[in-house]
Tab-separated table of C-alpha atoms in Angstrom:
chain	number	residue	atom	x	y	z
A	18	UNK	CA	6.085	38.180	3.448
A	19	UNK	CA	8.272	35.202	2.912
A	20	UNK	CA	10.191	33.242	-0.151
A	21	UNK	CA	7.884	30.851	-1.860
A	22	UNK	CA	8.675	28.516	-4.672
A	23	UNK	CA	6.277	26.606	-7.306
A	24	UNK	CA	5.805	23.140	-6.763
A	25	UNK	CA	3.205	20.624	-7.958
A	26	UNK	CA	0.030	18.870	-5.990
A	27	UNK	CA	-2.211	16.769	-7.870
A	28	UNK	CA	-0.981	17.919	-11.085
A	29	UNK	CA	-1.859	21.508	-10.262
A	30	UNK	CA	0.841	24.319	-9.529
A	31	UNK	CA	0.933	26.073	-6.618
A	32	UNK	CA	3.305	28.342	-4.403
A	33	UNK	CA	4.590	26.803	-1.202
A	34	UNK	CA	6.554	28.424	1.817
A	35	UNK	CA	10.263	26.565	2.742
A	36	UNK	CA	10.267	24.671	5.550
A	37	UNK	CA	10.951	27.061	8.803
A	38	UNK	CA	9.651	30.368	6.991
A	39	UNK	CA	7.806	32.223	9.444
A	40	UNK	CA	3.823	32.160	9.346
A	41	UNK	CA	3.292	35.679	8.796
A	42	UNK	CA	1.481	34.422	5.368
A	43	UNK	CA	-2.768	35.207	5.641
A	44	UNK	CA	-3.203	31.192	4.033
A	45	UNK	CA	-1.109	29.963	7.153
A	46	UNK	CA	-2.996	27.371	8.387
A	47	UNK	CA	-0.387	25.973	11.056
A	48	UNK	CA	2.337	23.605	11.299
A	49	UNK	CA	2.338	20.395	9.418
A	50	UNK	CA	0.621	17.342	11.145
A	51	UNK	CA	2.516	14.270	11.636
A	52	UNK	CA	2.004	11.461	9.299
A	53	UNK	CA	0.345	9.588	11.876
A	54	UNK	CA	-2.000	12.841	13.053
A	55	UNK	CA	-2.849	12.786	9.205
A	56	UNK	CA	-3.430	9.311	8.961
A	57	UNK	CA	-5.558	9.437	11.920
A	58	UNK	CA	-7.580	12.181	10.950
A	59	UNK	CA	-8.650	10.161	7.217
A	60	UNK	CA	-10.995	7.818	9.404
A	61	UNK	CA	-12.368	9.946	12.199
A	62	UNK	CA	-9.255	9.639	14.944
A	63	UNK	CA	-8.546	5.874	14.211
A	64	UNK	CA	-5.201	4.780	12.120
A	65	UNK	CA	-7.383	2.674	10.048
A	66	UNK	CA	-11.023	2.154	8.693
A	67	UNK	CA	-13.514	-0.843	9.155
A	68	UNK	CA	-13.317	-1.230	5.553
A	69	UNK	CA	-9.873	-1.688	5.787
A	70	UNK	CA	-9.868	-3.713	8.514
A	71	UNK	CA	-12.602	-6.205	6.966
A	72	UNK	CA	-10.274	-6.410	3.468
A	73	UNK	CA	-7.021	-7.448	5.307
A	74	UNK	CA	-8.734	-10.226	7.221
A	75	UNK	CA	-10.249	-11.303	3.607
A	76	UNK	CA	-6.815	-10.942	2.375
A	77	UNK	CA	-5.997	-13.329	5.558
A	78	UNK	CA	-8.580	-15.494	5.490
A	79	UNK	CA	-7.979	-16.088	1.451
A	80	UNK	CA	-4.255	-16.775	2.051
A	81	UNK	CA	-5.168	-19.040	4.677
A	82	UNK	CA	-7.412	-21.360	2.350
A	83	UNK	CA	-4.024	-22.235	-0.092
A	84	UNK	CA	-2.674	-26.061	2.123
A	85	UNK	CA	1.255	-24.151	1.632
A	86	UNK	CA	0.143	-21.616	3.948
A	87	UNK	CA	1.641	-21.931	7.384
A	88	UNK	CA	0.171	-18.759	9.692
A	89	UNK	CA	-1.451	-15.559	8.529
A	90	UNK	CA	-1.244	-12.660	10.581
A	91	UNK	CA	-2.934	-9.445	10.455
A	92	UNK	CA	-1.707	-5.915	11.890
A	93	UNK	CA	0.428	-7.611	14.340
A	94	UNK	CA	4.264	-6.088	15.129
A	95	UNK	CA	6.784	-7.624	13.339
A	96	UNK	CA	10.266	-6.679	15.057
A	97	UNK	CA	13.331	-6.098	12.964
A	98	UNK	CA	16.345	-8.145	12.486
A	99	UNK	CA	18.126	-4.685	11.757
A	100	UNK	CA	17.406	-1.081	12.201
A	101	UNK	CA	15.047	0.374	15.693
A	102	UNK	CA	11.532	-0.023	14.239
A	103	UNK	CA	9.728	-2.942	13.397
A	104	UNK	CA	6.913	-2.791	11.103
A	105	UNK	CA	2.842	-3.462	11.775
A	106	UNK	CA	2.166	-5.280	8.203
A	107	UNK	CA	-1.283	-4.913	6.967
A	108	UNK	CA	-0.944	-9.124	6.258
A	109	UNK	CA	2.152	-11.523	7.026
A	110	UNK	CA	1.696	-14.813	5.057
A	111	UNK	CA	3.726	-17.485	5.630
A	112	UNK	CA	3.597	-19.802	3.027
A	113	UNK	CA	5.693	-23.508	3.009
A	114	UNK	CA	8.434	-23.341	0.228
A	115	UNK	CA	8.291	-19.675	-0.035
A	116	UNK	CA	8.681	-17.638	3.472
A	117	UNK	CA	7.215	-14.639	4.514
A	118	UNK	CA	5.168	-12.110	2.819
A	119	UNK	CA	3.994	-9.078	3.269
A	120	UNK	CA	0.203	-7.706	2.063
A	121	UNK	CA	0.155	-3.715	2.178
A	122	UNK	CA	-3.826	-3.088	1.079
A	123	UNK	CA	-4.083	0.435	0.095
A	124	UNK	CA	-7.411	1.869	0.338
A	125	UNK	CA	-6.639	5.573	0.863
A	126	UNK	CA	-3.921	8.019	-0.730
A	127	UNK	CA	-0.521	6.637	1.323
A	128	UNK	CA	1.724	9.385	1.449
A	129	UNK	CA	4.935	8.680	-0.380
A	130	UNK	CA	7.174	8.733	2.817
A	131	UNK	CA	5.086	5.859	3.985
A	132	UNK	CA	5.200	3.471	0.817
A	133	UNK	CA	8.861	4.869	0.130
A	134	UNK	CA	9.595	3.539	3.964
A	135	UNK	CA	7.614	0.615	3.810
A	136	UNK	CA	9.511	-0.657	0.464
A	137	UNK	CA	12.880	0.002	2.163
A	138	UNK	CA	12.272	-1.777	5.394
A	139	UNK	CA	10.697	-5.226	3.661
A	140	UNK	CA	13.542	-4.688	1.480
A	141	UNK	CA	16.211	-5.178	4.042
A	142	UNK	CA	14.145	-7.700	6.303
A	143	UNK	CA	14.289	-9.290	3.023
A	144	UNK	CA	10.659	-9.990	3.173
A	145	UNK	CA	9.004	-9.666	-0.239
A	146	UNK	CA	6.306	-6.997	-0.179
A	147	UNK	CA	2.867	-7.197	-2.349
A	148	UNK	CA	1.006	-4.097	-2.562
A	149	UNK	CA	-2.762	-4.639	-2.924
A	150	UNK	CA	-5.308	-1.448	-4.223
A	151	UNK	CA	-9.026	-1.780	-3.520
A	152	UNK	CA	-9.777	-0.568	-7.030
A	153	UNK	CA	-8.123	0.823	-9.820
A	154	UNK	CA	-9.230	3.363	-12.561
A	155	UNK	CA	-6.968	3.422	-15.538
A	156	UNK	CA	-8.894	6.738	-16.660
A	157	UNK	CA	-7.809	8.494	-13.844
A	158	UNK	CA	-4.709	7.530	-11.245
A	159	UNK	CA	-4.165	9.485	-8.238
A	160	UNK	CA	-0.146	10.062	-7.507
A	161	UNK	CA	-0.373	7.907	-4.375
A	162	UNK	CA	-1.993	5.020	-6.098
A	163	UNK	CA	1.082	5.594	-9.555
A	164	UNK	CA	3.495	5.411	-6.697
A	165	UNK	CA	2.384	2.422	-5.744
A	166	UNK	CA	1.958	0.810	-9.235
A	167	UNK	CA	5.505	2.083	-10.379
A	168	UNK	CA	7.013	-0.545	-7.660
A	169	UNK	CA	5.447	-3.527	-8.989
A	170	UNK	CA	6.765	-2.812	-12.504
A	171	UNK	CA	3.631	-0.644	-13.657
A	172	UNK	CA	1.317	-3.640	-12.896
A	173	UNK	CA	-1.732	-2.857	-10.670
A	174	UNK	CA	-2.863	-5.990	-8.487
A	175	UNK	CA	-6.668	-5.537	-6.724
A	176	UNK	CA	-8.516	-7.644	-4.634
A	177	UNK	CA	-12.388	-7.177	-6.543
A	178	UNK	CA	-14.865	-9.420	-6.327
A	179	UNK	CA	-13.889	-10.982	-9.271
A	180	UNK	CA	-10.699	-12.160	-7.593
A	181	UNK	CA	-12.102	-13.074	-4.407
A	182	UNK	CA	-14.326	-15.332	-5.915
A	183	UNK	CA	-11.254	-17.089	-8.180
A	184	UNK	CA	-9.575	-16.989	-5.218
A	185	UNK	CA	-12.000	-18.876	-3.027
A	186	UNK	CA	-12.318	-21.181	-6.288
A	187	UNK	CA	-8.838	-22.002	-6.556
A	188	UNK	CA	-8.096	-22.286	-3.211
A	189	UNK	CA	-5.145	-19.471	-2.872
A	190	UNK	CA	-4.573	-16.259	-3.538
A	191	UNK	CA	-5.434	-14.793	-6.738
A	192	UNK	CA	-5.844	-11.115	-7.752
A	193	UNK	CA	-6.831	-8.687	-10.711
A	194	UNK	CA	-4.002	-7.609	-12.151
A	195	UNK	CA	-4.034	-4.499	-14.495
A	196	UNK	CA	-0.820	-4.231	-16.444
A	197	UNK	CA	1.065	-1.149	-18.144
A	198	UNK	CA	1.356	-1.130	-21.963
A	199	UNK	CA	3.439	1.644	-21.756
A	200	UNK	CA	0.834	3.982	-22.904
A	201	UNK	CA	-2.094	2.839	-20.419
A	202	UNK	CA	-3.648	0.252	-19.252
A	203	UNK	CA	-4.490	-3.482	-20.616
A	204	UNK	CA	-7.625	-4.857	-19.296
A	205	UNK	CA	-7.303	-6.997	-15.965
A	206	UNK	CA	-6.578	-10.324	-15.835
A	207	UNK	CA	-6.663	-12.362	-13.107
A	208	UNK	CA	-3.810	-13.500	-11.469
A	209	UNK	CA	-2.428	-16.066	-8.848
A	210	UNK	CA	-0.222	-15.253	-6.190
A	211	UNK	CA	2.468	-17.883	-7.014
A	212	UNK	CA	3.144	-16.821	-10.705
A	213	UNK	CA	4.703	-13.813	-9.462
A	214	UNK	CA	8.045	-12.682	-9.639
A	215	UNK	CA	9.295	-10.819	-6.790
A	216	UNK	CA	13.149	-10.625	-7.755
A	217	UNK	CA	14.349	-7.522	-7.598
C-alpha cells in the first residue's frame, strides 16, 4: 500500500519502503532502531563484547611494549578540538616522534555511517586512524568488513595470533596484513606498525 523501490542488502535485491511511508505494509516490523539501540542489541544490551574488550587491551598492552610509546588508552573520551562530539576510540597510542593514533578493532559488521563518521572525525582531529579486523576471509568479505578495507587502500590489517606473537617478539606493534592484487587477495604478510604510510 505504499511506493517501494529495489535496493541491495548483502548482495541480494530486495524492495524497501521510503523513509516516512506509512506502515500499513504486513512485513512492517516498526521504526528503525538507532545505531546505538542496534549496536547494543549485537552483544546482549551492552555497546561492546568481552571479546572485544579483551582485543583492545591486547592491542594496548602490545603498543605499550614498543620504548616510543608514551600512554595507551583504551575506550576513554577523547574531546574535540572542532565540531560538538568527541570520539570514544577503541585505542589512543601515543607514540614519541609520531603523535597520536587511533586503533578502531572491528569485530562485528560496523554500519557504514559509523566507519564513514569515524574516518571523518580522525580526519579533521588530524589523528591518523588504523582500522584493525579480527579475521579476514578473502573467499568471502562481508560489505562492512570491504568498507573498511577500501580505506586503507584495499589492504586488510588483523591482529591473529601470528601477529601477536611477532608483535610481542619485536617489541611493537606488528599485524597481518592481507593486501589487494586487484583481483583478490595476496597471502598475509606480517607487518609492523611503523612501515606504514598514513598520508592521505
Amino acid at each position: 500500500h505504499g511506493q517501494v523501490y529495489i535496493t541491495t542488502s548483502h548482495g541480494l535485491p530486495l524492495f524497501a519502503h521510503y523513509q516516512g511511508s506509512a506502515p500499513r505494509c504486513p512485513w512492517y516490523s516498526g521504526k528503525h532502531k538507532h545505531p546505538n539501540a542496534a549496536r547494543a542489541a549485537q552483544y546482549r544490551g551492552q555497546q561492546e563484547s568481552e571479546m572485544h574488550r579483551r582485543m583492545c587491551e591486547l592491542i594496548a598492552e602490545i603498543a605499550a611494549l614498543d620504548e616510543r610509546c608514551e600512554s595507551t588508552r583504551v575506550d576513554k573520551y577523547l574531546p574535540p578540538t572542532e565540531g560538538e562530539y568527541g570520539r570514544y576510540p577503541d585505542v589512543l597510542v601515543d607514540w614519541r616522534d609520531f603523535g597520536l593514533f587511533a586503533v578502531e578493532y572491528q569485530m562485528s559488521n560496523t554500519f557504514q555511517t559509523e566507519v564513514s563518521q569515524r574516518c571523518i572525525h580522525y580526519d579533521r582531529e588530524g589523528i591518523p586512524l588504523l582500522w584493525v579486523l579480527s579475521s579476514f576471509d578473502h573467499n568471502h568479505v562481508p560489505q562492512a568488513v570491504s568498507d573498511v578495507v577500501h580505506r586503507h587502500r584495499g589492504n586488510a590489517f588483523v591482529m591473529d595470533q601470528q601477529a601477536v606473537n611477532a608483535s610481542r617478539e619485536q617489541r611493537t606493534l606488528v599485524l597481518s596484513c592481507h593486501m589487494s592484487n586487484g583481483h583478490g587477495y595476496d597471502a598475509p604478510v606480517l607487518t609492523r606498525f611503523d612501515t606504514l604510510n598514513f598520508a592521505g
